[in-house]
CSV table of C-alpha atoms in Angstrom, one decimal:
chain,number,residue,atom,x,y,z
A,4,MET,CA,95.2,-23.4,8.4
A,5,LYS,CA,96.7,-20.0,7.8
A,6,LYS,CA,94.8,-16.9,8.8
A,7,ASP,CA,94.6,-15.5,5.2
A,8,GLU,CA,93.2,-18.8,3.9
A,9,LYS,CA,90.4,-18.8,6.5
A,10,ALA,CA,89.6,-15.2,5.6
A,11,SER,CA,89.4,-16.2,1.9
A,12,ILE,CA,87.1,-19.1,2.6
A,13,SER,CA,84.7,-16.9,4.7
A,14,LEU,CA,84.6,-14.3,1.9
A,15,MET,CA,83.7,-17.0,-0.6
A,16,LYS,CA,80.9,-18.3,1.6
A,17,ILE,CA,79.5,-14.7,1.9
A,18,ILE,CA,79.6,-14.2,-1.9
A,19,LEU,CA,77.8,-17.6,-2.5
A,20,ILE,CA,75.1,-16.8,0.0
A,21,SER,CA,74.6,-13.4,-1.5
A,22,LEU,CA,74.3,-14.8,-5.0
A,23,VAL,CA,71.6,-17.3,-3.8
A,24,ILE,CA,69.6,-14.6,-2.1
A,25,VAL,CA,69.8,-12.4,-5.2
A,26,GLY,CA,68.7,-15.3,-7.4
A,27,VAL,CA,65.7,-16.1,-5.2
A,28,MET,CA,64.7,-12.4,-5.1
A,29,GLY,CA,65.0,-12.2,-8.9
A,30,PHE,CA,62.9,-15.3,-9.4
A,31,THR,CA,60.3,-13.9,-7.0
A,32,VAL,CA,60.2,-10.6,-8.9
A,33,MET,CA,59.9,-12.4,-12.2
A,34,ALA,CA,57.1,-14.6,-10.8
A,35,THR,CA,55.2,-11.6,-9.5
A,36,ASN,CA,55.6,-9.6,-12.7
A,37,SER,CA,54.4,-12.5,-14.8
A,38,LYS,CA,51.0,-12.4,-13.2
A,39,LEU,CA,49.8,-9.2,-15.1
A,40,ASN,CA,50.6,-8.7,-18.9
A,41,ASN,CA,50.2,-5.6,-21.0
A,42,VAL,CA,48.9,-7.1,-24.3
A,43,LYS,CA,48.5,-5.3,-27.6
A,44,ILE,CA,45.6,-6.6,-29.8
A,45,VAL,CA,45.7,-5.6,-33.5
A,46,LEU,CA,42.3,-6.1,-35.2
A,47,SER,CA,42.0,-7.1,-38.9
A,48,ASN,CA,41.3,-3.4,-39.8
A,49,ASN,CA,44.6,-2.4,-38.1
A,50,TYR,CA,42.8,-0.9,-35.1
A,51,GLU,CA,45.0,-1.4,-32.0
A,52,MET,CA,44.0,-1.7,-28.4
A,53,SER,CA,46.1,-2.3,-25.3
A,54,VAL,CA,44.7,-4.4,-22.4
A,55,PHE,CA,46.0,-5.7,-19.1
A,56,THR,CA,45.4,-9.3,-18.3
A,57,THR,CA,46.5,-12.3,-16.2
A,58,LYS,CA,45.4,-14.7,-18.9
A,59,THR,CA,48.0,-16.4,-21.1
A,60,LYS,CA,45.8,-18.4,-23.5
A,61,ILE,CA,44.8,-16.5,-26.7
A,62,ALA,CA,41.2,-17.7,-26.6
A,63,ASP,CA,40.8,-16.6,-22.9
A,64,ILE,CA,42.3,-13.1,-23.6
A,65,LEU,CA,40.0,-12.5,-26.5
A,66,GLU,CA,36.9,-13.7,-24.6
A,67,GLU,CA,37.8,-11.5,-21.6
A,68,ASN,CA,37.8,-8.5,-23.9
A,69,HIS,CA,34.6,-9.5,-25.7
A,70,ILE,CA,36.4,-10.0,-29.0
A,71,VAL,CA,34.8,-12.6,-31.3
A,72,LEU,CA,36.5,-13.8,-34.4
A,73,LEU,CA,34.4,-13.6,-37.6
A,74,SER,CA,34.1,-16.6,-39.9
A,75,ASP,CA,36.9,-15.2,-42.2
A,76,GLU,CA,39.3,-14.2,-39.4
A,77,LYS,CA,42.0,-16.0,-37.5
A,78,SER,CA,44.4,-15.0,-34.7
A,79,VAL,CA,48.2,-15.0,-34.6
A,80,PRO,CA,49.3,-16.8,-32.5
A,81,ASP,CA,46.5,-19.4,-33.0
A,82,ILE,CA,43.5,-19.1,-30.7
A,83,ASN,CA,44.5,-22.4,-28.9
A,84,GLN,CA,48.1,-21.3,-28.3
A,85,GLU,CA,49.7,-19.4,-25.4
A,86,LEU,CA,50.7,-15.8,-25.5
A,87,THR,CA,54.2,-15.2,-26.9
A,88,ASP,CA,57.0,-13.0,-25.6
A,89,ASN,CA,56.1,-10.1,-27.8
A,90,LYS,CA,52.7,-9.8,-26.0
A,91,THR,CA,51.0,-9.1,-29.3
A,92,ILE,CA,47.9,-10.7,-30.8
A,93,LYS,CA,47.0,-10.0,-34.4
A,94,ILE,CA,43.7,-10.8,-36.0
A,95,ILE,CA,44.0,-11.3,-39.8
A,96,LYS,CA,41.9,-12.4,-42.7
A,97,GLY,CA,42.4,-16.1,-43.8
A,98,GLU,CA,43.9,-16.6,-47.3
A,99,GLU,CA,40.9,-18.5,-48.7
A,100,VAL,CA,38.5,-16.1,-47.2
A,101,VAL,CA,40.3,-13.1,-48.6
A,102,GLU,CA,39.7,-14.5,-52.1
A,103,LYS,CA,36.1,-15.0,-51.4
A,104,ALA,CA,35.7,-11.5,-49.9
A,105,LYS,CA,36.4,-9.9,-53.3
A,106,ASP,CA,32.9,-10.8,-54.4
A,107,GLU,CA,31.3,-9.8,-51.1
A,108,GLN,CA,30.6,-6.5,-49.5
A,109,LEU,CA,33.4,-5.7,-47.0
A,110,VAL,CA,32.5,-5.0,-43.4
A,111,ASN,CA,32.2,-1.3,-42.7
A,112,VAL,CA,35.0,0.1,-40.5
A,113,GLU,CA,32.5,1.9,-38.3
A,114,GLU,CA,30.6,-1.3,-37.7
A,115,ILE,CA,33.7,-3.0,-36.6
A,116,LEU,CA,34.6,-0.2,-34.2
A,117,GLU,CA,31.1,-0.3,-32.8
A,118,ASN,CA,31.7,-3.9,-31.7
A,119,TYR,CA,34.8,-2.8,-29.8
A,120,ASP,CA,33.6,0.3,-28.1
A,121,LYS,CA,35.5,1.2,-24.9
A,122,ILE,CA,34.2,0.0,-21.7
A,123,THR,CA,33.0,2.7,-19.3
A,124,GLU,CA,32.4,2.6,-15.6
A,125,LYS,CA,30.0,4.6,-13.4
A,126,ILE,CA,29.4,4.8,-9.7
A,127,VAL,CA,25.6,4.5,-9.0
A,128,VAL,CA,23.8,4.8,-5.7
A,129,VAL,CA,20.3,3.3,-5.4
A,130,GLU,CA,17.8,2.5,-2.7
A,131,GLU,CA,16.7,-1.1,-2.4
A,132,VAL,CA,13.9,-2.8,-0.4
A,133,ILE,CA,14.8,-5.2,2.4
A,134,PRO,CA,12.0,-7.8,2.6
A,135,PHE,CA,10.7,-8.5,6.0
A,136,GLU,CA,10.7,-12.1,7.4
A,137,THR,CA,7.7,-14.0,8.8
A,138,ILE,CA,8.2,-15.6,12.2
A,139,THR,CA,5.6,-18.3,13.1
A,140,LYS,CA,5.0,-19.2,16.7
A,141,ASP,CA,3.1,-22.5,17.2
A,142,ILE,CA,1.1,-22.5,20.5
A,143,SER,CA,-1.3,-25.2,19.3
A,144,ASP,CA,0.3,-28.0,21.3
A,145,GLY,CA,0.2,-30.3,18.3
A,146,SER,CA,-3.5,-30.0,17.7
A,147,ALA,CA,-4.7,-31.0,14.2
A,148,MET,CA,-7.3,-28.2,14.1
A,149,VAL,CA,-5.4,-24.9,14.1
A,150,LYS,CA,-5.7,-21.3,12.8
A,151,GLU,CA,-3.2,-18.5,12.3
A,152,LYS,CA,-3.5,-15.1,13.8
A,153,ILE,CA,-1.3,-12.1,12.9
A,154,ILE,CA,0.2,-10.8,16.1
A,155,LYS,CA,2.4,-8.2,14.4
A,156,ASN,CA,2.4,-6.9,10.8
A,157,GLY,CA,5.6,-7.0,8.9
A,158,LYS,CA,7.3,-4.0,7.3
A,159,ASN,CA,9.9,-3.9,4.6
A,160,GLY,CA,13.2,-2.2,5.4
A,161,LEU,CA,15.3,0.1,3.1
A,162,ARG,CA,19.0,0.2,2.3
A,163,LYS,CA,21.3,2.5,0.2
A,164,VAL,CA,23.7,0.6,-2.0
A,165,THR,CA,26.6,1.9,-4.0
A,166,TYR,CA,27.5,-0.1,-7.2
A,167,LYS,CA,30.3,0.1,-9.7
A,168,ILE,CA,28.7,-0.6,-13.0
A,169,ARG,CA,30.6,-1.3,-16.3
A,170,TYR,CA,28.9,-0.5,-19.6
A,171,GLN,CA,29.8,-1.3,-23.2
A,172,ASN,CA,27.7,0.2,-26.0
A,173,ASP,CA,25.5,1.6,-23.2
A,174,ILE,CA,24.7,-1.9,-22.1
A,175,GLU,CA,25.4,-3.0,-18.5
A,176,ILE,CA,27.9,-5.9,-18.6
A,177,GLU,CA,29.0,-6.0,-14.9
A,178,ARG,CA,27.7,-4.8,-11.5
A,179,VAL,CA,29.8,-4.9,-8.4
A,180,GLU,CA,28.6,-3.8,-5.0
A,181,ILE,CA,31.0,-1.4,-3.3
A,182,SER,CA,29.1,-0.5,-0.1
A,183,SER,CA,25.7,-0.5,1.5
A,184,GLU,CA,24.0,1.4,4.3
A,185,ILE,CA,20.8,0.4,6.2
A,186,ILE,CA,18.4,3.3,6.1
A,187,GLU,CA,15.5,1.5,7.8
A,188,GLU,CA,15.5,-1.9,9.4
A,189,PRO,CA,12.8,-4.4,8.4
A,190,VAL,CA,10.2,-5.4,10.9
A,191,ASP,CA,9.4,-9.1,11.2
A,192,LYS,CA,5.8,-10.3,10.7
A,193,ILE,CA,4.8,-12.4,13.7
A,194,VAL,CA,2.1,-15.1,13.2
A,195,GLU,CA,0.7,-17.2,16.0
A,196,VAL,CA,-0.7,-20.7,15.3
A,197,ARG,CA,-3.5,-21.5,17.7
A,198,VAL,CA,-6.1,-24.2,18.3
A,199,LYS,CA,-9.1,-23.7,16.0
A,200,THR,CA,-12.6,-24.1,17.3
A,201,VAL,CA,-14.8,-24.9,14.3
A,202,THR,CA,-18.2,-23.3,13.9
A,203,ASN,CA,-20.4,-24.6,11.1
A,204,ARG,CA,-23.9,-25.7,10.5
A,205,GLU,CA,-23.2,-29.4,11.3
A,206,SER,CA,-21.4,-28.7,14.6
A,207,SER,CA,-24.2,-26.3,15.7
A,208,LEU,CA,-26.9,-28.9,15.6
A,209,THR,CA,-26.6,-29.6,19.3
A,210,ARG,CA,-26.3,-26.0,20.4
A,211,SER,CA,-29.4,-24.0,21.2
A,212,SER,CA,-27.8,-20.6,22.3
A,213,VAL,CA,-24.9,-18.5,21.6
A,214,SER,CA,-21.5,-19.0,23.4
A,215,TYR,CA,-18.2,-17.1,23.1
A,216,SER,CA,-14.8,-18.6,23.8
A,217,ASN,CA,-11.2,-17.7,22.7
A,218,GLY,CA,-12.5,-15.2,20.2
A,219,VAL,CA,-15.0,-17.7,18.6
A,220,TRP,CA,-18.8,-17.2,18.5
A,221,ASN,CA,-20.9,-20.4,18.4
A,222,TYR,CA,-24.6,-20.6,17.4
A,223,SER,CA,-27.3,-23.2,16.8
A,224,LYS,CA,-28.1,-24.4,13.3
A,225,ASN,CA,-31.2,-22.1,13.0
A,226,GLU,CA,-29.3,-19.1,14.4
A,227,LEU,CA,-26.5,-19.6,11.9
A,228,ASP,CA,-29.1,-19.7,9.1
A,229,LEU,CA,-30.6,-16.4,10.3
A,230,LEU,CA,-27.1,-14.8,10.5
A,231,CYS,CA,-26.5,-15.9,6.9
A,232,ALA,CA,-29.9,-14.6,5.7
A,233,ILE,CA,-29.4,-11.2,7.2
A,234,THR,CA,-25.8,-11.0,5.9
A,235,ALA,CA,-26.9,-11.9,2.4
A,236,GLN,CA,-29.6,-9.3,2.4
A,237,GLU,CA,-27.1,-6.6,3.5
A,238,CYS,CA,-24.5,-7.7,0.9
A,239,GLY,CA,-24.5,-11.1,-0.8
A,240,SER,CA,-22.6,-10.0,-3.9
A,241,SER,CA,-19.3,-11.4,-2.9
A,242,TYR,CA,-17.3,-13.2,-0.1
A,243,ASN,CA,-15.5,-10.0,0.9
A,244,GLY,CA,-18.8,-8.0,0.9
A,245,ALA,CA,-20.5,-10.5,3.1
A,246,LEU,CA,-17.5,-10.8,5.4
A,247,ALA,CA,-17.5,-7.0,5.8
A,248,VAL,CA,-21.1,-7.0,7.0
A,249,ILE,CA,-20.7,-9.8,9.6
A,250,THR,CA,-17.3,-8.2,10.6
A,251,CYS,CA,-19.2,-5.0,11.4
A,252,ALA,CA,-21.6,-6.9,13.7
A,253,CYS,CA,-18.7,-8.7,15.4
A,254,ASN,CA,-16.8,-5.5,15.9
A,255,ARG,CA,-19.8,-3.9,17.6
A,256,ALA,CA,-20.4,-6.9,19.8
A,257,GLU,CA,-16.7,-6.8,20.9
A,258,SER,CA,-16.7,-3.0,21.3
A,259,THR,CA,-17.7,-1.1,24.5
A,260,LYS,CA,-19.3,1.6,22.3
A,261,TRP,CA,-22.0,-0.7,20.9
A,262,GLY,CA,-22.4,-3.2,23.8
A,263,GLY,CA,-25.8,-1.7,24.7
A,264,LYS,CA,-27.3,-2.8,21.4
A,265,GLY,CA,-26.3,-6.5,21.8
A,266,LYS,CA,-23.6,-8.6,23.3
A,267,ASP,CA,-23.1,-10.9,20.3
A,268,PRO,CA,-23.3,-10.5,16.4
A,269,LEU,CA,-26.8,-11.8,16.1
A,270,SER,CA,-28.1,-9.4,18.8
A,271,GLN,CA,-26.4,-6.6,17.0
A,272,TYR,CA,-28.2,-7.7,13.8
A,273,LYS,CA,-31.5,-7.6,15.6
A,274,ALA,CA,-31.0,-4.2,17.3
A,275,LYS,CA,-33.7,-1.8,16.2
A,276,GLY,CA,-32.9,0.5,13.3
A,277,GLN,CA,-29.4,-0.9,12.8
A,278,PHE,CA,-29.6,-3.6,10.2
A,279,CYS,CA,-32.2,-4.8,7.7
A,280,TYR,CA,-33.7,-7.2,10.3
A,281,SER,CA,-35.8,-4.4,12.0
A,282,ILE,CA,-36.2,-2.3,8.9
A,283,ASP,CA,-37.9,-4.7,6.4
A,284,SER,CA,-38.6,-8.4,6.1
A,285,ASN,CA,-36.8,-9.0,2.8
A,286,TRP,CA,-34.2,-11.1,4.6
A,287,LYS,CA,-36.9,-13.8,5.4
A,288,ARG,CA,-36.9,-15.0,1.8
A,289,ARG,CA,-33.2,-15.9,2.2
A,290,LEU,CA,-33.8,-18.2,5.2
A,291,ASN,CA,-33.4,-22.0,4.9
A,292,GLY,CA,-30.2,-21.8,3.0
A,293,ASN,CA,-31.4,-19.4,0.2
A,294,TYR,CA,-27.9,-17.7,0.0
A,295,SER,CA,-24.7,-18.5,-1.7
A,296,SER,CA,-22.0,-20.7,-0.2
A,297,SER,CA,-19.6,-17.7,-0.2
A,298,VAL,CA,-22.0,-15.9,2.2
A,299,GLU,CA,-22.1,-18.9,4.5
A,300,LYS,CA,-18.3,-19.2,4.4
A,301,ALA,CA,-17.9,-15.5,5.2
A,302,VAL,CA,-20.2,-15.8,8.2
A,303,VAL,CA,-18.5,-18.9,9.5
A,304,ASP,CA,-15.0,-17.4,9.0
A,305,ALA,CA,-16.0,-14.2,10.9
A,306,LEU,CA,-17.5,-16.2,13.8
A,307,ASN,CA,-14.2,-18.0,14.0
A,308,GLY,CA,-12.3,-14.7,14.3
A,309,LYS,CA,-11.6,-13.6,10.7
A,310,ARG,CA,-12.0,-9.8,10.0
A,311,ASN,CA,-11.4,-7.7,7.0
A,312,HIS,CA,-11.8,-4.2,8.6
A,313,ASP,CA,-12.1,-2.6,12.0
A,314,TYR,CA,-15.1,-0.2,11.4
A,315,LEU,CA,-18.3,-0.1,13.4
A,316,SER,CA,-20.7,1.5,10.9
A,317,PHE,CA,-21.6,1.3,7.2
A,318,ARG,CA,-23.9,2.7,4.6
A,319,SER,CA,-24.6,2.1,0.9
A,320,ALA,CA,-21.8,3.3,-1.2
A,321,ARG,CA,-24.3,5.5,-3.0
A,322,SER,CA,-25.0,7.4,0.1
A,323,GLY,CA,-22.0,9.7,-0.4
A,324,VAL,CA,-20.5,8.9,3.0
A,325,LYS,CA,-16.7,8.9,3.0
A,326,GLY,CA,-14.9,5.7,4.1
A,327,GLU,CA,-13.7,2.4,2.8
A,328,VAL,CA,-15.8,0.8,0.1
A,329,ILE,CA,-16.2,-3.0,0.3
A,330,GLY,CA,-18.8,-5.0,-1.7
A,331,GLY,CA,-21.0,-2.0,-2.5
A,332,ASN,CA,-21.1,-0.6,1.1
A,333,VAL,CA,-18.9,2.2,2.6
A,334,TYR,CA,-17.5,1.4,6.1
A,335,PHE,CA,-16.5,4.1,8.6
A,336,GLY,CA,-16.3,4.9,12.3
A,337,LYS,CA,-14.1,3.3,14.8
């Protein structure tokens, strides 16, 4: 083969390869450009709007821009067709509906424009609460009788969030989170599940003296009845009120400040000048179960470790002493 012929064949190969590359690139560019269309929408009142969209079906484009056809309107192309090359959608009155409209009040232009107000965007920064989580630790070893004790109180956290919000007619239609920043981390609540030692009137029948174990006070049947009678005399109006009274006695028994007046709640009740026991004898009429079930439940719950305050003293709420009021008494002093 001659040298000129070889050169000619090589040149033709180069030209063919170049044409293939250009064709592929052109096809890629066309495919890329076809993803986003600039569409002109002409409403039935000749109001024009220009939108960008990746949709090609007429129904999808109208829905994306919150445009709803009225009963006497139709779109060109039809709502079920695809977008044509001129990238234009016209909304016109139907022929039959036009004749009917002569006898009806025409829609006000301002009302139509209100339905197609421009969409506005705002950047908004807000602070949001981060709820704390509760972590439960079970140390009951599978016991059927358990109780829960809060080891650590939970605390909500706080974060600062930036949103991009879209509005139409001053109504929020979309909210997108742009960024967030933790201002304060939440603190988990920790609850411990422990074995429960039950103290009630039935389980106390065989006991003749007080005992204390794992934060639980145990009394005989008669001693429990006396505890309930004194509690009811001090405040028998509600469960929380009764619980506050017996809690005060328990707090004193477990405090080094009040140990000299009694080593257990009943001894604290009997201490001279402290509770109604040594002041008057009105509590005696409440003996033998003459108190509400809510009082008995409050006493039993407290003896099993439940508390609703950490104060050591209380007076009648009418005394004027400042503190926390619970069930008609004001509690103070720690």
